């Protein structure tokens, strides 16, 4: 993967001013727009198009906290392979299992109040995990070695975030179902 | 065609969905998760006289993960614990004809089986330790002589 931070010319860190990054994406997209290359040689047009695609993809990566974190992990030279990923803490998995069971119960009963409460609970956990993840990814460590260690320590938080996201995707799907079912 | 009939059958009509009492000393519980997709799977076995007499699962995940764990519980029933341990993800993937991108679902099922067996064994050895404690106490003074 290309370095999305370099593509958009922003500092490689987790805590980013997303509005500034979006602005940067917009400016670059404008300069690379095909209309500006209408009279240019074919090779140049192709290059601009390729670069425009890269710029769009970089913005999609950076705006998503999970993908942004994964890009930083990759930049730190840590490979993220499923088999190599640290095993989730059993207590955490148990909690996710219980939350998922409760969620399916809530969906069955069409209990909107409980659904909102569950979603709120998981969103709060997500916020906390994002905070911990950001602090570790942006710590800089005492030196390069310390920074790499902090990236390793950030991995469990990144894994937790995926379980939370999966849960919240499920919440959205249930909300949609409930809305469709309205008379 | 993308998905095999067997896979669809296990997805549409999963076998052995549910829970066993995880406090029961004869029950082993395996709980695993796939960090890549955020899916979770619980697989339980109930062992009587060395034979798995019941198996249940609950999976929150994609169709392939549900089918893999459903098939795993079917295979587990009637096997000895040692036989159960020889079930490999490749056997599940082959039986269900899983597409390459879904192989990790069968890996998750194998992990769940292994984790349930490990839980059952650790419960059994904890029980044996408890049962043999009075003996061990009796043996200590002699050993000290």
Short mmCIF file of C-alpha atoms in Angstrom, two decimals:
data_model
loop_
_atom_site.label_atom_id
_atom_site.label_comp_id
_atom_site.label_asym_id
_atom_site.label_seq_id
_atom_site.Cartn_x
_atom_site.Cartn_y
_atom_site.Cartn_z
CA UNK A 1 0.00 0.00 0.00
CA UNK A 2 1.10 3.55 -0.68
CA UNK A 3 1.67 5.72 2.33
CA UNK A 4 -1.62 7.65 2.53
CA UNK A 5 -0.06 10.30 4.78
CA UNK A 6 2.65 11.00 2.20
CA UNK A 7 0.10 10.97 -0.64
CA UNK A 8 -1.85 13.77 1.02
CA UNK A 9 1.25 15.43 2.43
CA UNK A 10 0.21 15.29 6.06
CA UNK A 11 2.13 14.30 9.16
CA UNK A 12 1.88 10.56 9.88
CA UNK A 13 0.04 10.56 13.17
CA UNK A 14 -3.24 9.24 14.54
CA UNK A 15 -4.46 12.52 15.95
CA UNK A 16 -5.11 14.55 12.80
CA UNK A 17 -7.19 17.60 12.10
CA UNK A 18 -9.50 15.79 9.70
CA UNK A 19 -10.97 19.03 8.38
CA UNK A 20 -7.50 20.14 7.29
CA UNK A 21 -6.85 16.73 5.71
CA UNK A 22 -10.17 16.90 3.87
CA UNK A 23 -9.28 20.38 2.64
CA UNK A 24 -5.95 19.05 1.40
CA UNK A 25 -7.74 16.18 -0.38
CA UNK A 26 -10.10 18.62 -2.04
CA UNK A 27 -7.28 20.89 -3.27
CA UNK A 28 -5.31 17.96 -4.68
CA UNK A 29 -8.39 16.51 -6.36
CA UNK A 30 -9.08 19.86 -7.97
CA UNK A 31 -5.57 20.18 -9.42
CA UNK A 32 -5.73 16.59 -10.69
CA UNK A 33 -9.21 16.89 -12.20
CA UNK A 34 -9.40 15.39 -15.74
CA UNK A 35 -10.82 18.67 -17.10
CA UNK A 36 -7.47 20.31 -16.42
CA UNK A 37 -5.74 17.69 -18.53
CA UNK A 38 -8.17 17.73 -21.43
CA UNK A 39 -5.53 19.03 -23.86
CA UNK A 40 -2.59 17.22 -22.30
CA UNK A 41 -0.79 14.24 -23.88
CA UNK A 42 -2.36 10.84 -23.15
CA UNK A 43 0.51 9.74 -20.89
CA UNK A 44 0.13 12.82 -18.75
CA UNK A 45 -3.64 12.33 -18.54
CA UNK A 46 -3.16 8.76 -17.38
CA UNK A 47 -0.66 9.85 -14.75
CA UNK A 48 -3.03 12.49 -13.40
CA UNK A 49 -5.86 10.00 -13.28
CA UNK A 50 -3.75 7.45 -11.42
CA UNK A 51 -2.69 10.09 -8.94
CA UNK A 52 -6.31 11.25 -8.46
CA UNK A 53 -7.31 7.68 -7.60
CA UNK A 54 -4.44 7.45 -5.10
CA UNK A 55 -5.46 10.73 -3.47
CA UNK A 56 -9.07 9.56 -3.09
CA UNK A 57 -8.02 6.23 -1.61
CA UNK A 58 -5.63 7.97 0.82
CA UNK A 59 -8.47 10.16 2.07
CA UNK A 60 -10.73 7.14 2.53
CA UNK A 61 -7.98 5.49 4.63
CA UNK A 62 -7.18 8.53 6.74
CA UNK A 63 -10.76 9.47 7.56
CA UNK A 64 -11.42 6.00 9.01
CA UNK A 65 -9.77 5.62 12.44
CA UNK A 66 -9.27 1.87 12.08
CA UNK A 67 -7.70 2.11 8.63
CA UNK A 68 -5.66 5.15 9.71
CA UNK A 69 -4.31 3.16 12.67
CA UNK A 70 -3.52 0.21 10.39
CA UNK A 71 -1.62 2.51 8.04
CA UNK A 72 0.48 3.81 10.96
CA UNK A 73 1.14 0.26 12.15
CA UNK A 74 2.29 -0.66 8.64
CA UNK A 75 4.52 2.42 8.50
CA UNK A 76 6.10 1.36 11.80
CA UNK A 77 7.09 -1.87 10.08
CA UNK A 78 4.74 -4.07 12.09
CA UNK A 79 2.98 -6.60 9.85
CA UNK A 80 -0.65 -7.22 10.64
CA UNK A 81 -1.46 -10.81 9.80
CA UNK A 82 -4.45 -12.52 11.28
CA UNK A 83 -2.45 -15.53 12.50
CA UNK A 84 0.09 -13.21 14.10
CA UNK A 85 -2.48 -10.97 15.75
CA UNK A 86 -2.48 -11.17 19.52
CA UNK A 87 -5.28 -13.42 20.81
CA UNK A 88 -8.06 -11.41 22.34
CA UNK A 89 -8.34 -11.50 26.10
CA UNK A 90 -10.91 -14.21 27.07
CA UNK A 91 -12.74 -11.81 29.39
CA UNK A 92 -13.08 -9.36 26.51
CA UNK A 93 -14.42 -12.03 24.15
CA UNK A 94 -16.87 -13.11 26.83
CA UNK A 95 -18.10 -9.54 27.13
CA UNK A 96 -18.51 -9.21 23.35
CA UNK A 97 -20.36 -12.54 23.23
CA UNK A 98 -22.74 -11.37 25.96
CA UNK A 99 -23.27 -8.02 24.24
CA UNK A 100 -24.02 -9.76 20.95
CA UNK A 101 -26.48 -12.11 22.63
CA UNK A 102 -28.23 -9.21 24.28
CA UNK A 103 -28.32 -7.36 20.97
CA UNK A 104 -30.04 -10.25 19.21
CA UNK A 105 -32.53 -10.42 22.08
CA UNK A 106 -33.19 -6.68 21.75
CA UNK A 107 -33.69 -7.06 17.99
CA UNK A 108 -36.13 -9.91 18.53
CA UNK A 109 -38.15 -7.86 21.02
CA UNK A 110 -37.83 -4.69 18.89
CA UNK A 111 -36.87 -2.83 22.07
CA UNK A 112 -35.74 0.55 20.75
CA UNK A 113 -34.90 1.97 24.17
CA UNK A 114 -32.62 -0.91 25.08
CA UNK A 115 -31.09 -0.83 21.61
CA UNK A 116 -30.12 2.82 22.04
CA UNK A 117 -28.71 2.11 25.50
CA UNK A 118 -26.60 -0.80 24.23
CA UNK A 119 -25.32 1.26 21.31
CA UNK A 120 -24.42 4.08 23.68
CA UNK A 121 -22.56 1.69 25.95
CA UNK A 122 -20.48 0.29 23.09
CA UNK A 123 -19.86 3.75 21.60
CA UNK A 124 -18.42 4.84 24.96
CA UNK A 125 -16.13 1.78 24.94
CA UNK A 126 -15.15 2.62 21.37
CA UNK A 127 -14.26 6.19 22.35
CA UNK A 128 -12.08 4.90 25.16
CA UNK A 129 -10.29 2.41 22.90
CA UNK A 130 -9.73 5.15 20.31
CA UNK A 131 -8.20 7.35 23.00
CA UNK A 132 -5.86 4.60 24.20
CA UNK A 133 -4.95 3.71 20.61
CA UNK A 134 -4.19 7.32 19.68
CA UNK A 135 -2.07 7.92 22.77
CA UNK A 136 0.09 4.87 22.01
CA UNK A 137 0.39 5.47 18.26
CA UNK A 138 1.35 9.12 18.73
CA UNK A 139 3.55 8.63 21.81
CA UNK A 140 6.78 8.82 19.81
CA UNK A 141 8.36 6.78 22.61
CA UNK A 142 11.69 7.82 24.16
CA UNK A 143 13.37 6.70 20.94
CA UNK A 144 12.55 4.70 17.80
CA UNK A 145 12.58 1.45 19.77
CA UNK A 146 10.21 2.84 22.37
CA UNK A 147 7.87 4.07 19.65
CA UNK A 148 7.83 0.62 18.00
CA UNK A 149 7.04 -0.96 21.37
CA UNK A 150 4.13 1.43 21.82
CA UNK A 151 2.80 0.48 18.39
CA UNK A 152 2.86 -3.18 19.48
CA UNK A 153 0.99 -2.21 22.63
CA UNK A 154 -1.61 -0.42 20.53
CA UNK A 155 -2.54 -3.59 18.61
CA UNK A 156 -4.97 -5.04 21.19
CA UNK A 157 -6.89 -1.73 21.20
CA UNK A 158 -7.06 -1.88 17.42
CA UNK A 159 -8.48 -5.41 17.62
CA UNK A 160 -11.05 -4.32 20.22
CA UNK A 161 -12.17 -1.52 17.91
CA UNK A 162 -13.01 -4.04 15.20
CA UNK A 163 -15.31 -5.94 17.55
CA UNK A 164 -16.98 -2.67 18.56
CA UNK A 165 -17.39 -1.60 14.94
CA UNK A 166 -18.88 -4.96 14.03
CA UNK A 167 -21.32 -4.57 16.91
CA UNK A 168 -22.27 -1.03 15.90
CA UNK A 169 -22.74 -2.09 12.24
CA UNK A 170 -25.18 -4.67 13.55
CA UNK A 171 -26.95 -1.95 15.57
CA UNK A 172 -27.34 0.14 12.41
CA UNK A 173 -28.79 -2.81 10.52
CA UNK A 174 -31.31 -3.44 13.32
CA UNK A 175 -32.21 0.26 13.47
CA UNK A 176 -32.87 0.20 9.74
CA UNK A 177 -35.08 -2.86 10.08
CA UNK A 178 -37.04 -1.22 12.87
CA UNK A 179 -37.47 1.98 10.84
CA UNK A 180 -38.67 0.03 7.80
CA UNK A 181 -41.17 -1.75 10.02
CA UNK A 182 -42.77 1.52 11.14
CA UNK A 183 -46.39 1.81 10.00
CA UNK B 1 -21.67 -20.96 -8.12
CA UNK B 2 -20.06 -19.26 -5.16
CA UNK B 3 -21.36 -21.32 -2.24
CA UNK B 4 -21.83 -25.06 -1.87
CA UNK B 5 -25.17 -26.63 -1.05
CA UNK B 6 -23.82 -28.00 2.22
CA UNK B 7 -22.69 -24.56 3.27
CA UNK B 8 -26.07 -23.04 2.50
CA UNK B 9 -27.85 -25.89 4.31
CA UNK B 10 -25.79 -25.33 7.49
CA UNK B 11 -26.31 -21.59 7.22
CA UNK B 12 -30.07 -21.77 6.65
CA UNK B 13 -30.62 -24.57 9.17
CA UNK B 14 -27.73 -24.48 11.59
CA UNK B 15 -27.49 -27.56 13.81
CA UNK B 16 -26.95 -27.47 17.56
CA UNK B 17 -27.37 -23.76 18.16
CA UNK B 18 -27.52 -22.96 21.86
CA UNK B 19 -25.64 -23.13 25.11
CA UNK B 20 -24.59 -25.72 27.69
CA UNK B 21 -24.02 -24.93 31.35
CA UNK B 22 -20.47 -23.63 31.39
CA UNK B 23 -20.17 -24.33 35.15
CA UNK B 24 -20.81 -28.05 34.57
CA UNK B 25 -17.51 -29.94 35.11
CA UNK B 26 -18.36 -32.17 32.15
CA UNK B 27 -18.74 -29.18 29.82
CA UNK B 28 -15.84 -27.55 27.99
CA UNK B 29 -16.37 -24.07 26.57
CA UNK B 30 -14.35 -22.54 23.77
CA UNK B 31 -14.66 -18.86 23.02
CA UNK B 32 -12.80 -17.41 20.06
CA UNK B 33 -12.87 -14.26 17.99
CA UNK B 34 -11.67 -13.15 14.57
CA UNK B 35 -9.93 -9.82 14.99
CA UNK B 36 -10.01 -9.17 11.25
CA UNK B 37 -13.81 -9.06 11.08
CA UNK B 38 -14.95 -8.80 14.70
CA UNK B 39 -16.85 -12.09 14.64
CA UNK B 40 -17.21 -14.17 17.81
CA UNK B 41 -17.85 -17.89 18.19
CA UNK B 42 -18.69 -20.00 21.25
CA UNK B 43 -18.48 -23.78 21.00
CA UNK B 44 -19.23 -26.16 23.87
CA UNK B 45 -18.88 -29.90 24.37
CA UNK B 46 -20.38 -32.13 27.04
CA UNK B 47 -18.26 -35.20 27.72
CA UNK B 48 -19.46 -38.37 29.38
CA UNK B 49 -17.08 -41.31 29.92
CA UNK B 50 -14.65 -39.86 27.43
CA UNK B 51 -17.27 -39.47 24.67
CA UNK B 52 -18.66 -36.16 23.48
CA UNK B 53 -22.36 -36.70 23.98
CA UNK B 54 -23.50 -33.18 23.10
CA UNK B 55 -22.13 -30.10 21.37
CA UNK B 56 -23.60 -26.64 21.01
CA UNK B 57 -22.49 -23.43 19.38
CA UNK B 58 -23.42 -19.80 19.02
CA UNK B 59 -21.72 -17.74 16.34
CA UNK B 60 -22.13 -14.06 15.58
CA UNK B 61 -20.54 -13.78 12.20
CA UNK B 62 -20.84 -14.43 8.50
CA UNK B 63 -22.56 -17.41 6.88
CA UNK B 64 -19.31 -19.32 6.46
CA UNK B 65 -18.46 -18.94 10.16
CA UNK B 66 -21.94 -20.14 11.15
CA UNK B 67 -21.77 -23.11 8.75
CA UNK B 68 -18.24 -24.03 9.93
CA UNK B 69 -19.24 -24.10 13.58
CA UNK B 70 -22.52 -25.91 12.84
CA UNK B 71 -20.65 -28.62 10.94
CA UNK B 72 -18.03 -28.82 13.70
CA UNK B 73 -20.67 -29.57 16.36
CA UNK B 74 -22.16 -32.28 14.11
CA UNK B 75 -18.77 -33.90 13.74
CA UNK B 76 -17.94 -33.65 17.44
CA UNK B 77 -20.92 -35.61 18.69
CA UNK B 78 -20.10 -39.25 19.39
CA UNK B 79 -16.34 -38.75 19.11
CA UNK B 80 -13.82 -39.25 21.91
CA UNK B 81 -12.00 -36.13 23.05
CA UNK B 82 -8.79 -37.39 21.41
CA UNK B 83 -10.59 -37.99 18.12
CA UNK B 84 -12.17 -34.55 18.31
CA UNK B 85 -8.73 -33.06 18.60
CA UNK B 86 -7.79 -34.38 15.16
CA UNK B 87 -10.45 -32.28 13.39
CA UNK B 88 -8.61 -29.82 11.17
CA UNK B 89 -9.81 -26.63 9.59
CA UNK B 90 -8.88 -28.02 6.17
CA UNK B 91 -11.43 -30.84 6.67
CA UNK B 92 -14.17 -28.31 7.44
CA UNK B 93 -13.15 -26.07 4.53
CA UNK B 94 -13.17 -29.04 2.16
CA UNK B 95 -16.53 -30.39 3.35
CA UNK B 96 -18.19 -27.00 2.93
CA UNK B 97 -16.16 -26.09 -0.14
CA UNK B 98 -15.31 -22.74 1.40
CA UNK B 99 -13.99 -20.08 -0.97
CA UNK B 100 -10.37 -19.02 -0.23
CA UNK B 101 -11.41 -15.73 1.37
CA UNK B 102 -13.50 -17.69 3.89
CA UNK B 103 -10.87 -20.22 4.96
CA UNK B 104 -10.28 -18.19 8.12
CA UNK B 105 -13.84 -19.08 9.22
CA UNK B 106 -12.87 -22.76 9.32
CA UNK B 107 -9.70 -21.81 11.21
CA UNK B 108 -11.90 -20.08 13.76
CA UNK B 109 -13.99 -23.26 14.13
CA UNK B 110 -10.87 -25.39 14.68
CA UNK B 111 -9.62 -22.90 17.27
CA UNK B 112 -13.00 -23.08 19.01
CA UNK B 113 -12.85 -26.90 19.17
CA UNK B 114 -9.30 -26.80 20.57
CA UNK B 115 -10.24 -24.14 23.09
CA UNK B 116 -13.32 -26.12 24.25
CA UNK B 117 -11.20 -29.27 24.68
CA UNK B 118 -8.52 -27.33 26.58
CA UNK B 119 -11.18 -25.90 28.89
CA UNK B 120 -12.67 -29.37 29.49
CA UNK B 121 -9.23 -30.86 30.23
CA UNK B 122 -8.25 -28.09 32.62
CA UNK B 123 -11.52 -28.59 34.51
CA UNK B 124 -10.84 -32.34 34.71
CA UNK B 125 -7.28 -31.93 35.96
CA UNK B 126 -8.43 -29.33 38.51
CA UNK B 127 -10.93 -31.91 39.76
CA UNK B 128 -8.30 -34.64 39.95
CA UNK B 129 -6.00 -32.36 41.90
CA UNK B 130 -8.80 -31.62 44.35
CA UNK B 131 -9.69 -35.31 44.67
CA UNK B 132 -6.08 -36.36 45.30
CA UNK B 133 -5.30 -33.65 47.83
CA UNK B 134 -5.95 -35.69 51.00
CA UNK B 135 -3.61 -38.40 49.67
CA UNK B 136 -0.93 -35.85 48.91
CA UNK B 137 -1.18 -34.50 52.44
CA UNK B 138 -0.78 -38.02 53.81
CA UNK B 139 2.29 -38.51 51.68
CA UNK B 140 4.04 -35.32 52.71
CA UNK B 141 5.25 -36.34 56.21
CA UNK B 142 6.69 -39.55 54.82
CA UNK B 143 8.54 -37.67 52.14
CA UNK B 144 9.96 -35.38 54.82
CA UNK B 145 11.45 -38.25 56.85
#
